[in-house]
Short mmCIF file of C-alpha atoms and ligand atoms in Angstrom, two decimals:
data_model
loop_
_atom_site.label_atom_id
_atom_site.label_comp_id
_atom_site.label_asym_id
_atom_site.label_seq_id
_atom_site.Cartn_x
_atom_site.Cartn_y
_atom_site.Cartn_z
CA UNK T 1 0.00 0.00 0.00
CA UNK T 2 1.48 3.32 -1.07
CA UNK T 3 1.32 6.19 1.39
CA UNK T 4 4.38 8.16 0.31
CA UNK T 5 3.45 11.76 -0.45
CA UNK T 6 -0.11 11.31 0.72
CA UNK T 7 -2.03 13.98 2.62
CA UNK T 8 -3.90 13.11 5.80
CA UNK T 9 -6.79 15.57 5.65
CA UNK T 10 -9.97 13.74 6.50
CA UNK T 11 -10.57 10.29 7.87
CA UNK T 12 -13.21 10.04 5.16
CA UNK T 13 -10.48 9.87 2.54
CA UNK T 14 -9.45 6.45 3.85
CA UNK T 15 -10.87 3.00 3.18
CA UNK T 16 -11.07 0.35 5.85
CA UNK T 17 -8.14 -1.47 4.22
CA UNK T 18 -6.03 1.66 4.43
CA UNK T 19 -6.97 2.29 8.05
CA UNK T 20 -6.17 -1.31 8.95
CA UNK T 21 -2.84 -0.93 7.20
CA UNK T 22 -2.07 2.17 9.29
CA UNK T 23 -2.99 0.28 12.46
CA UNK T 24 -0.72 -2.63 11.46
CA UNK T 25 2.09 -0.17 10.74
CA UNK T 26 1.57 1.35 14.20
CA UNK T 27 1.90 -2.12 15.73
CA UNK T 28 5.15 -2.56 13.82
CA UNK T 29 6.46 0.75 15.17
CA UNK T 30 5.42 -0.23 18.69
CA UNK T 31 7.40 -3.48 18.41
CA UNK T 32 10.44 -1.62 17.07
CA UNK T 33 10.20 0.86 19.92
CA UNK T 34 9.95 -1.94 22.46
CA UNK T 35 13.21 -3.44 21.21
CA UNK T 36 15.00 -0.40 22.61
CA UNK T 37 16.89 0.37 19.41
CA UNK T 38 16.71 4.02 18.36
CA UNK T 39 14.55 4.45 15.28
CA UNK T 40 16.31 6.37 12.56
CA UNK T 41 13.72 5.89 9.88
CA UNK T 42 13.29 9.64 9.36
CA UNK T 43 16.83 10.87 9.95
CA UNK T 44 17.64 13.81 7.70
CA UNK T 45 13.95 14.64 7.28
CA UNK T 46 12.23 17.69 8.71
CA UNK T 47 8.65 18.19 9.77
CA UNK T 48 7.09 21.65 9.74
CA UNK T 49 4.51 22.29 12.41
CA UNK T 50 2.24 25.25 11.68
CA UNK T 51 -0.29 26.00 14.37
CA UNK T 52 -2.61 28.96 13.93
CA UNK T 53 -4.31 28.17 17.20
CA UNK T 54 -2.77 26.81 20.35
CA UNK T 55 -2.75 23.11 21.16
CA UNK T 56 0.33 22.26 23.13
CA UNK T 57 -0.68 18.60 23.46
CA UNK T 58 -1.12 17.86 19.79
CA UNK T 59 1.99 19.81 18.93
CA UNK T 60 4.01 17.93 21.52
CA UNK T 61 2.76 14.59 20.24
CA UNK T 62 3.80 15.33 16.64
CA UNK T 63 7.13 16.78 17.73
CA UNK T 64 7.91 13.77 19.89
CA UNK T 65 6.82 11.40 17.12
CA UNK T 66 9.10 13.06 14.55
CA UNK T 67 12.09 13.18 16.89
CA UNK T 68 11.65 9.59 18.03
CA UNK T 69 11.80 8.61 14.36
CA UNK T 70 15.17 10.37 14.11
CA UNK T 71 13.89 13.43 12.26
CA UNK T 72 13.94 17.15 12.96
CA UNK T 73 11.15 19.60 13.63
CA UNK T 74 10.72 23.20 12.61
CA UNK T 75 7.91 24.89 14.49
CA UNK T 76 6.00 27.86 13.19
CA UNK T 77 4.01 28.88 16.24
CA UNK T 78 1.55 31.68 16.61
CA UNK T 79 4.03 34.39 17.64
CA UNK T 80 6.16 33.71 14.59
CA UNK T 81 3.20 33.86 12.25
CA UNK T 82 3.62 37.61 12.06
CA UNK T 83 3.23 37.55 8.27
CA UNK T 84 -0.26 36.20 8.85
CA UNK T 85 -1.07 39.13 11.09
CA UNK T 86 0.05 41.32 8.20
CA UNK T 87 -2.68 39.70 6.16
CA UNK T 88 -0.91 36.88 4.32
CA UNK T 89 -3.22 34.17 3.01
CA UNK T 90 -2.84 30.57 4.13
CA UNK T 91 -2.11 29.63 0.52
CA UNK T 92 0.94 31.93 0.54
CA UNK T 93 2.15 30.84 3.98
CA UNK T 94 2.06 27.21 2.85
CA UNK T 95 3.97 27.92 -0.37
CA UNK T 96 6.70 29.65 1.62
CA UNK T 97 7.03 27.22 4.50
CA UNK T 98 6.97 24.04 2.40
CA UNK T 99 10.40 24.94 1.03
CA UNK T 100 12.00 24.28 4.40
CA UNK T 101 10.56 20.87 5.28
CA UNK T 102 9.54 17.42 4.01
CA UNK T 103 6.03 17.35 5.45
CA UNK T 104 3.70 19.77 7.19
CA UNK T 105 1.37 19.46 10.15
CA UNK T 106 -1.29 22.15 10.18
CA UNK T 107 -3.78 23.32 12.74
CA UNK T 108 -6.02 26.17 11.71
CA UNK T 109 -9.27 27.61 13.06
CA UNK T 110 -11.10 27.57 9.72
CA UNK T 111 -12.86 24.53 8.30
CA UNK T 112 -11.48 23.25 5.03
CA UNK T 113 -8.12 24.90 5.72
CA UNK T 114 -6.18 21.65 5.63
CA UNK T 115 -7.68 20.68 2.27
CA UNK T 116 -6.74 24.06 0.87
CA UNK T 117 -3.21 23.79 2.25
CA UNK T 118 -2.81 20.33 0.75
CA UNK T 119 -3.88 21.59 -2.66
CA UNK T 120 -1.23 24.29 -2.58
CA UNK T 121 1.60 22.24 -1.07
CA UNK T 122 3.76 19.82 -3.02
CA UNK T 123 4.73 18.01 0.18
CA UNK T 124 2.34 15.93 2.32
CA UNK T 125 0.06 17.87 4.68
CA UNK T 126 -1.30 16.35 7.86
CA UNK T 127 -4.43 17.94 9.34
CA UNK T 128 -4.05 18.42 13.08
CA UNK T 129 -7.45 20.04 13.41
CA UNK T 130 -9.30 22.43 11.12
CA UNK T 131 -12.06 24.37 12.86
CA UNK T 132 -14.84 22.27 14.30
CA UNK T 133 -14.46 19.94 11.37
CA UNK T 134 -12.00 17.09 11.68
CA UNK T 135 -8.99 15.74 13.43
CA UNK T 136 -8.05 12.58 11.52
CA UNK T 137 -4.89 11.62 13.40
CA UNK T 138 -6.86 11.70 16.65
CA UNK T 139 -9.42 9.34 15.09
CA UNK T 140 -6.67 6.97 13.96
CA UNK T 141 -5.06 6.92 17.39
CA UNK T 142 -8.49 6.34 18.94
CA UNK T 143 -8.98 3.33 16.66
CA UNK T 144 -5.51 2.10 17.52
CA UNK T 145 -6.32 2.43 21.23
CA UNK T 146 -9.52 0.40 20.83
CA UNK T 147 -7.76 -2.17 18.68
CA UNK T 148 -4.93 -2.59 21.20
CA UNK T 149 -7.07 -2.59 24.34
CA UNK T 150 -9.96 -4.72 23.07
CA UNK T 151 -8.10 -6.81 20.50
CA UNK T 152 -10.69 -5.90 17.86
CA UNK T 153 -12.98 -3.14 16.71
CA UNK T 154 -15.72 -5.13 14.93
CA UNK T 155 -18.62 -6.23 17.08
CA UNK T 156 -18.14 -3.62 19.80
CA UNK T 157 -20.73 -1.32 21.36
CA UNK T 158 -19.13 2.09 21.54
CA UNK T 159 -20.56 5.07 23.42
CA UNK T 160 -19.47 8.61 22.65
CA UNK T 161 -20.34 11.05 25.39
CA UNK T 162 -20.37 14.83 25.60
CA UNK T 163 -20.26 17.61 23.05
CA UNK T 164 -21.04 15.84 19.82
CA UNK T 165 -21.97 19.02 17.98
CA UNK T 166 -18.79 21.04 18.25
CA UNK T 167 -16.26 18.39 19.29
CA UNK T 168 -14.13 17.70 16.26
CA UNK T 169 -12.59 14.56 17.67
CA UNK T 170 -15.97 12.85 17.81
CA UNK T 171 -16.81 13.73 14.21
CA UNK T 172 -13.65 12.10 12.94
CA UNK T 173 -14.09 9.16 15.29
CA UNK T 174 -17.66 8.59 14.07
CA UNK T 175 -16.49 8.58 10.44
CA UNK T 176 -13.65 6.24 11.30
CA UNK T 177 -15.91 3.81 13.16
CA UNK T 178 -18.36 3.80 10.25
CA UNK T 179 -15.83 1.56 8.47
CA UNK T 180 -16.28 -1.15 11.10
CA UNK T 181 -19.16 -3.29 12.30
CA UNK T 182 -19.98 -1.46 15.50
CA UNK T 183 -22.98 -0.02 17.28
CA UNK T 184 -22.40 3.63 18.04
CA UNK T 185 -24.25 5.19 20.97
CA UNK T 186 -24.35 8.96 20.76
CA UNK T 187 -24.88 10.34 24.24
CA UNK T 188 -25.35 14.09 24.57
CA UNK T 189 -27.68 16.82 25.77
CA UNK T 190 -30.15 17.79 23.02
CA UNK T 191 -28.27 21.08 22.43
CA UNK T 192 -25.09 19.23 21.62
CA UNK T 193 -26.36 16.41 19.41
CA UNK T 194 -24.25 15.12 16.54
CA UNK T 195 -24.23 17.35 13.46
CA UNK T 196 -26.73 16.46 10.79
CA UNK T 197 -24.18 15.93 8.02
CA UNK T 198 -22.18 13.51 10.15
CA UNK T 199 -25.31 11.58 11.07
CA UNK T 200 -26.45 11.39 7.45
CA UNK T 201 -23.09 9.95 6.49
CA UNK T 202 -22.78 7.27 9.14
CA UNK T 203 -26.38 6.09 9.38
CA UNK T 204 -26.84 3.17 7.04
CA UNK T 205 -23.22 2.14 7.44
CA UNK T 206 -23.39 1.29 11.14
CA UNK T 207 -26.04 1.09 13.82
CA UNK T 208 -26.48 4.45 15.48
CA UNK T 209 -28.48 4.96 18.66
CA UNK T 210 -28.99 8.27 20.40
CA UNK T 211 -29.37 8.68 24.14
CA UNK T 212 -29.58 11.63 26.48
CA UNK T 213 -28.40 9.89 29.62
CA UNK T 214 -25.32 7.73 29.92
CA UNK T 215 -27.02 5.57 32.63
CA UNK T 216 -29.41 4.26 29.99
CA UNK T 217 -26.71 2.63 27.93
CA UNK T 218 -23.73 2.07 30.21
CA UNK T 219 -24.39 -1.67 30.86
CA UNK T 220 -24.18 -2.41 27.12
CA UNK T 221 -20.97 -0.57 26.33
CA UNK T 222 -17.54 -2.02 25.56
CA UNK T 223 -15.99 1.41 25.02
CA UNK T 224 -16.99 4.76 26.53
CA UNK T 225 -15.39 7.74 24.83
CA UNK T 226 -15.76 10.83 27.00
CA UNK T 227 -15.35 14.39 25.74
CA UNK T 228 -15.60 17.72 27.47
CA UNK T 229 -18.76 19.77 27.56
CA UNK T 230 -17.74 23.39 27.30
CA UNK T 231 -19.57 26.05 29.23
CA UNK T 232 -19.31 28.49 26.30
CA UNK T 233 -21.60 26.28 24.22
CA UNK T 234 -24.56 27.11 26.46
CA UNK T 235 -26.28 30.48 26.15
CA UNK T 236 -27.68 29.97 29.66
CA UNK T 237 -25.10 29.12 32.37
CA UNK T 238 -27.84 27.57 34.52
CA UNK T 239 -28.55 25.09 31.74
CA UNK T 240 -24.88 24.16 31.65
CA UNK T 241 -24.85 23.54 35.40
CA UNK T 242 -27.97 21.41 35.08
CA UNK T 243 -26.57 19.32 32.24
CA UNK T 244 -23.03 18.92 33.50
CA UNK T 245 -23.75 16.49 36.33
CA UNK T 246 -25.59 14.08 34.01
CA UNK T 247 -22.40 13.52 32.02
CA UNK T 248 -19.97 12.85 34.79
CA UNK T 249 -18.18 9.51 34.73
CA UNK T 250 -17.46 8.25 38.22
CA UNK T 251 -17.30 5.08 40.30
CA UNK T 252 -21.05 5.00 40.75
CA UNK T 253 -21.68 4.99 37.03
CA UNK T 254 -18.96 2.45 36.30
CA UNK T 255 -20.39 0.05 38.90
CA UNK T 256 -23.13 -0.58 36.31
CA UNK T 257 -20.65 -1.17 33.48
CA UNK T 258 -19.14 -4.35 32.05
CA UNK T 259 -15.94 -5.21 33.94
CA UNK T 260 -13.89 -4.88 30.76
CA UNK T 261 -15.38 -1.56 29.62
CA UNK T 262 -12.64 0.85 28.60
CA UNK T 263 -12.98 4.58 29.21
CA UNK T 264 -11.22 6.86 26.72
CA UNK T 265 -10.74 10.63 26.63
CA UNK T 266 -8.82 12.83 24.17
CA UNK T 267 -7.52 14.91 27.14
CA UNK T 268 -7.19 17.36 28.72
CA UNK T 269 -10.12 16.56 30.97
CA UNK T 270 -11.61 19.01 33.40
CA UNK T 271 -14.04 17.21 35.68
CA UNK T 272 -15.94 14.92 33.32
CA UNK T 273 -14.06 11.87 34.61
CA UNK T 274 -13.66 11.64 38.38
CA UNK T 275 -10.06 11.01 39.57
CA UNK T 276 -11.25 7.81 41.31
CA UNK T 277 -11.67 6.26 37.85
CA UNK T 278 -7.93 6.59 37.14
CA UNK T 279 -7.07 3.64 39.37
CA UNK T 280 -9.65 1.31 37.85
CA UNK T 281 -8.91 -1.08 34.98
CA UNK T 282 -11.45 0.92 32.94
CA UNK T 283 -9.14 3.91 32.55
CA UNK T 284 -7.09 3.83 29.36
CA UNK T 285 -6.85 7.58 28.66
CA UNK T 286 -3.23 7.94 29.69
CA UNK T 287 -2.19 4.93 27.62
CA UNK T 288 -4.15 6.54 24.80
CA UNK T 289 -1.52 9.31 24.77
CA UNK T 290 1.19 6.72 24.16
CA UNK T 291 -0.88 5.09 21.40
CA UNK T 292 -1.18 8.56 19.90
CA UNK T 293 2.56 8.95 19.76
CA UNK T 294 2.95 5.52 18.12
CA UNK T 295 0.17 6.21 15.59
CA UNK T 296 1.71 9.56 14.62
CA UNK T 297 5.14 7.96 14.25
CA UNK T 298 3.57 5.45 11.87
CA UNK T 299 1.80 8.18 9.89
CA UNK T 300 4.91 10.33 9.58
CA UNK T 301 6.93 7.32 8.46
CA UNK T 302 4.30 6.38 5.90
CA UNK T 303 3.75 9.78 4.27
CA UNK T 304 7.50 10.45 4.09
CA UNK T 305 8.08 7.08 2.49
CA UNK T 306 10.18 5.53 5.26
CA UNK T 307 7.92 2.55 5.92
CA UNK Q 1 -49.79 16.29 -24.66
CA UNK Q 2 -50.14 19.04 -22.12
CA UNK Q 3 -46.74 20.42 -23.04
CA UNK Q 4 -47.56 20.39 -26.70
CA UNK Q 5 -50.67 22.40 -26.14
CA UNK Q 6 -48.83 24.92 -24.02
CA UNK Q 7 -46.04 25.18 -26.52
CA UNK Q 8 -48.67 25.91 -29.15
CA UNK Q 9 -50.25 28.56 -26.97
CA UNK Q 10 -46.98 30.30 -26.24
CA UNK Q 11 -45.21 29.46 -29.48
CA UNK Q 12 -41.82 30.94 -30.02
CA UNK Q 13 -39.98 30.87 -33.31
CA UNK Q 14 -36.41 30.22 -32.16
CA UNK Q 15 -34.94 29.86 -28.74
CA UNK Q 16 -35.21 27.76 -25.61
CA UNK Q 17 -38.16 26.57 -23.57
CA UNK Q 18 -37.37 25.25 -20.12
CA UNK Q 19 -40.31 23.14 -19.06
CA UNK Q 20 -41.21 21.16 -15.92
CA UNK Q 21 -39.47 23.59 -13.62
CA UNK Q 22 -40.37 22.92 -9.99
CA UNK Q 23 -43.26 25.29 -9.23
CA UNK Q 24 -42.11 28.56 -7.74
CA UNK Q 25 -38.47 28.30 -8.77
CA UNK Q 26 -38.56 29.95 -12.22
CA UNK Q 27 -36.97 33.15 -10.97
CA UNK Q 28 -34.19 31.17 -9.30
CA UNK Q 29 -33.67 29.34 -12.59
CA UNK Q 30 -33.32 32.65 -14.41
CA UNK Q 31 -30.79 33.84 -11.87
CA UNK Q 32 -28.79 30.60 -12.17
CA UNK Q 33 -28.72 31.13 -15.92
CA UNK Q 34 -27.62 34.72 -15.41
CA UNK Q 35 -30.62 36.04 -17.34
CA UNK Q 36 -31.49 39.46 -16.00
CA UNK Q 37 -33.75 40.74 -18.76
CA UNK Q 38 -31.19 43.36 -19.74
CA UNK Q 39 -29.85 41.09 -22.48
CA UNK Q 40 -32.70 42.15 -24.75
CA UNK Q 41 -34.23 38.72 -25.42
CA UNK Q 42 -37.96 38.27 -25.02
CA UNK Q 43 -38.30 36.18 -21.87
CA UNK Q 44 -41.62 34.72 -20.76
CA UNK Q 45 -42.02 33.31 -17.29
CA UNK Q 46 -45.04 31.21 -16.40
CA UNK Q 47 -45.46 30.20 -12.81
CA UNK Q 48 -47.67 27.63 -11.11
CA UNK Q 49 -49.09 26.29 -14.36
CA UNK Q 50 -51.17 23.10 -13.86
CA UNK Q 51 -49.18 20.04 -14.88
CA UNK Q 52 -50.24 16.43 -15.11
CA UNK Q 53 -46.76 15.22 -14.23
CA UNK Q 54 -45.89 17.64 -11.43
CA UNK Q 55 -49.23 19.03 -10.26
CA UNK Q 56 -47.90 22.54 -10.78
CA UNK Q 57 -44.87 23.71 -12.65
CA UNK Q 58 -43.09 26.77 -13.97
CA UNK Q 59 -42.02 27.40 -17.55
CA UNK Q 60 -39.41 29.78 -18.90
CA UNK Q 61 -39.15 30.74 -22.57
CA UNK Q 62 -36.23 32.63 -23.98
CA UNK Q 63 -36.57 33.84 -27.53
CA UNK Q 64 -33.61 34.11 -29.83
CA UNK Q 65 -31.19 32.25 -27.62
CA UNK Q 66 -30.29 28.55 -27.60
CA UNK Q 67 -28.95 27.45 -24.27
CA UNK Q 68 -26.30 24.73 -24.32
CA UNK Q 69 -26.72 21.72 -22.02
CA UNK Q 70 -23.60 22.64 -20.02
CA UNK Q 71 -25.11 26.03 -19.44
CA UNK Q 72 -28.39 24.72 -18.12
CA UNK Q 73 -27.42 21.61 -16.17
CA UNK Q 74 -26.86 23.72 -13.09
CA UNK Q 75 -30.58 24.42 -12.87
CA UNK Q 76 -31.04 20.76 -11.90
CA UNK Q 77 -29.94 21.93 -8.44
CA UNK Q 78 -33.25 23.71 -7.93
CA UNK Q 79 -35.44 22.20 -10.66
CA UNK Q 80 -34.40 18.54 -10.97
CA UNK Q 81 -37.24 17.55 -13.34
CA UNK Q 82 -36.79 20.40 -15.81
CA UNK Q 83 -36.55 19.69 -19.52
CA UNK Q 84 -34.80 21.82 -22.09
CA UNK Q 85 -36.51 22.28 -25.46
CA UNK Q 86 -34.52 23.91 -28.22
CA UNK Q 87 -36.93 25.51 -30.67
CA UNK Q 88 -36.05 26.17 -34.31
CA UNK Q 89 -38.60 27.59 -36.66
CA UNK Q 90 -41.51 26.81 -34.26
CA UNK Q 91 -40.47 23.15 -33.99
CA UNK Q 92 -38.83 21.36 -31.07
CA UNK Q 93 -35.42 20.61 -32.55
CA UNK Q 94 -34.07 18.95 -29.42
CA UNK Q 95 -35.49 17.99 -26.06
CA UNK Q 96 -33.42 16.87 -23.08
CA UNK Q 97 -33.89 16.51 -19.36
CA UNK Q 98 -31.42 18.46 -17.24
CA UNK Q 99 -28.65 16.35 -15.72
CA UNK Q 100 -27.15 17.56 -12.48
CA UNK Q 101 -23.43 18.21 -12.89
CA UNK Q 102 -21.01 16.34 -10.60
CA UNK Q 103 -19.15 19.45 -9.55
CA UNK Q 104 -20.19 23.06 -9.11
CA UNK Q 105 -17.38 25.59 -9.27
CA UNK Q 106 -17.62 29.28 -8.43
CA UNK Q 107 -21.41 29.57 -8.58
CA UNK Q 108 -22.46 29.22 -4.96
CA UNK Q 109 -20.87 30.30 -1.71
CA UNK Q 110 -20.34 27.86 1.12
CA UNK Q 111 -22.89 28.75 3.78
CA UNK Q 112 -20.55 27.61 6.54
CA UNK Q 113 -19.22 30.92 7.86
CA UNK Q 114 -16.18 29.13 9.29
CA UNK Q 115 -15.28 27.71 5.86
CA UNK Q 116 -11.89 28.75 4.51
CA UNK Q 117 -13.48 29.66 1.15
CA UNK Q 118 -15.28 32.52 2.90
CA UNK Q 119 -11.95 34.17 3.73
CA UNK Q 120 -9.56 35.93 1.36
CA UNK Q 121 -7.87 32.77 0.07
CA UNK Q 122 -7.19 32.55 -3.68
CA UNK Q 123 -9.65 29.72 -4.29
CA UNK Q 124 -13.11 29.36 -5.78
CA UNK Q 125 -15.82 27.54 -3.86
CA UNK Q 126 -16.12 23.97 -5.14
CA UNK Q 127 -19.04 21.66 -4.39
CA UNK Q 128 -19.56 17.99 -5.11
CA UNK Q 129 -23.13 17.06 -6.02
CA UNK Q 130 -24.62 14.31 -3.85
CA UNK Q 131 -28.02 12.64 -4.00
CA UNK Q 132 -30.54 13.37 -6.72
CA UNK Q 133 -33.91 14.95 -7.46
CA UNK Q 134 -35.51 16.60 -4.45
CA UNK Q 135 -32.80 15.10 -2.22
CA UNK Q 136 -29.97 16.71 -4.11
CA UNK Q 137 -27.34 18.24 -1.88
CA UNK Q 138 -24.00 19.91 -2.33
CA UNK Q 139 -20.97 19.10 -0.24
CA UNK Q 140 -18.26 21.71 0.06
CA UNK Q 141 -15.02 20.23 -1.24
CA UNK Q 142 -13.08 22.17 1.38
CA UNK Q 143 -15.03 22.03 4.64
CA UNK Q 144 -17.42 19.16 3.92
CA UNK Q 145 -20.53 21.13 4.90
CA UNK Q 146 -23.72 19.99 3.21
CA UNK Q 147 -26.10 22.37 1.50
CA UNK Q 148 -29.65 21.15 0.87
CA UNK Q 149 -31.84 22.11 -2.07
CA UNK Q 150 -33.69 24.67 0.08
CA UNK Q 151 -30.41 26.21 1.14
CA UNK Q 152 -29.19 26.30 -2.45
CA UNK Q 153 -32.43 28.07 -3.46
CA UNK Q 154 -31.82 30.80 -0.89
CA UNK Q 155 -28.70 31.82 -2.77
CA UNK Q 156 -30.59 32.54 -5.99
ZN1 ZN M 1 -17.15 25.07 2.88
#
């Protein structure tokens, strides 16, 4: 399977075979890492990281991934993007910056920005978040986490909890899961239900059930994916306070869950998962960070032709 | 039969008759075609005409101008059942249904305010056509937002 030179813009650009191939490549990387030998697959290569909005975590993950593959990183953070403040278009920024590096990671507040960047760049572009739209590498690392922790993805009942309307990680995850034989439980307050276009796309491919309360579905779930509910999304703060409690994952809730339920979270969390959950076998969200590193190492290696 | 009678009633010598336009969308069709009336052609617009096939329909007749299929296919976005009749010397020389194009470039704006095409970038809005007939929808090539037929109509 040829990935060299390929852009990673939307999870929807990938077939199940391609996703499975990425997951197998990640497993390969994980084995190589475990052997203790330094990986020099990307030595002499440079990754450009252009972030138009802050996300230290995602940035750190890509930077670590590139360096652990033996490559270098050139960061173009917000303060340095002074040309943008002077009114430069993204298309111009991309055509300048691509001369310095072998691949680009882009995070930008506008939707469709990564697709535009990829059309202008000759080198591969990886979307690290474009507006409320998509975050494909997060979706791939989420799949890798499920695959590693549960040994499979097909046949699972997967609950996604929280802000399904604005949360970009859940949109990409829903698209990614639509390639597998799963039942997807969408659990959110009515105000934050999954976007219509995402629903239209995934219904018919997989079973989708909507719920307002996590208690209703928790006994059936194999995976519970928790996301943050942001206060800013509610016009009425009282409504936020009312809703918040109903989406808290704690020991009481997990007492009703299957013993091998895994709880995932893209992090950072605020208070949607109680600290008491951390010590239970359900908690996989910190391992998820490690799976993220491995998945991004695999992706960088693939698009730069080193794997 | 109905059409024939109507064509006889409103006979034009040469030009184009767009028939079976979804009732109430004739003006949108004219706007899609860029016909403002200032071009000088005689343009007749019939709205909400009884139709056996559609219940009610609109008809647009443009005298002295033959529209090419490529030019008119875009109207399938708002009037999916429309037919194009090319009239020469009072006779229907050619009759074709409109076929929705697969891609729409630089005609519509993405209604997603957060879409990159709504900023100053040097790109034209591009949409992929999905679905058909009344369920036709456009998906923005850049941001992936879907635009329904009703939303498309609002832009014309
Ligand atoms: Zn758009």
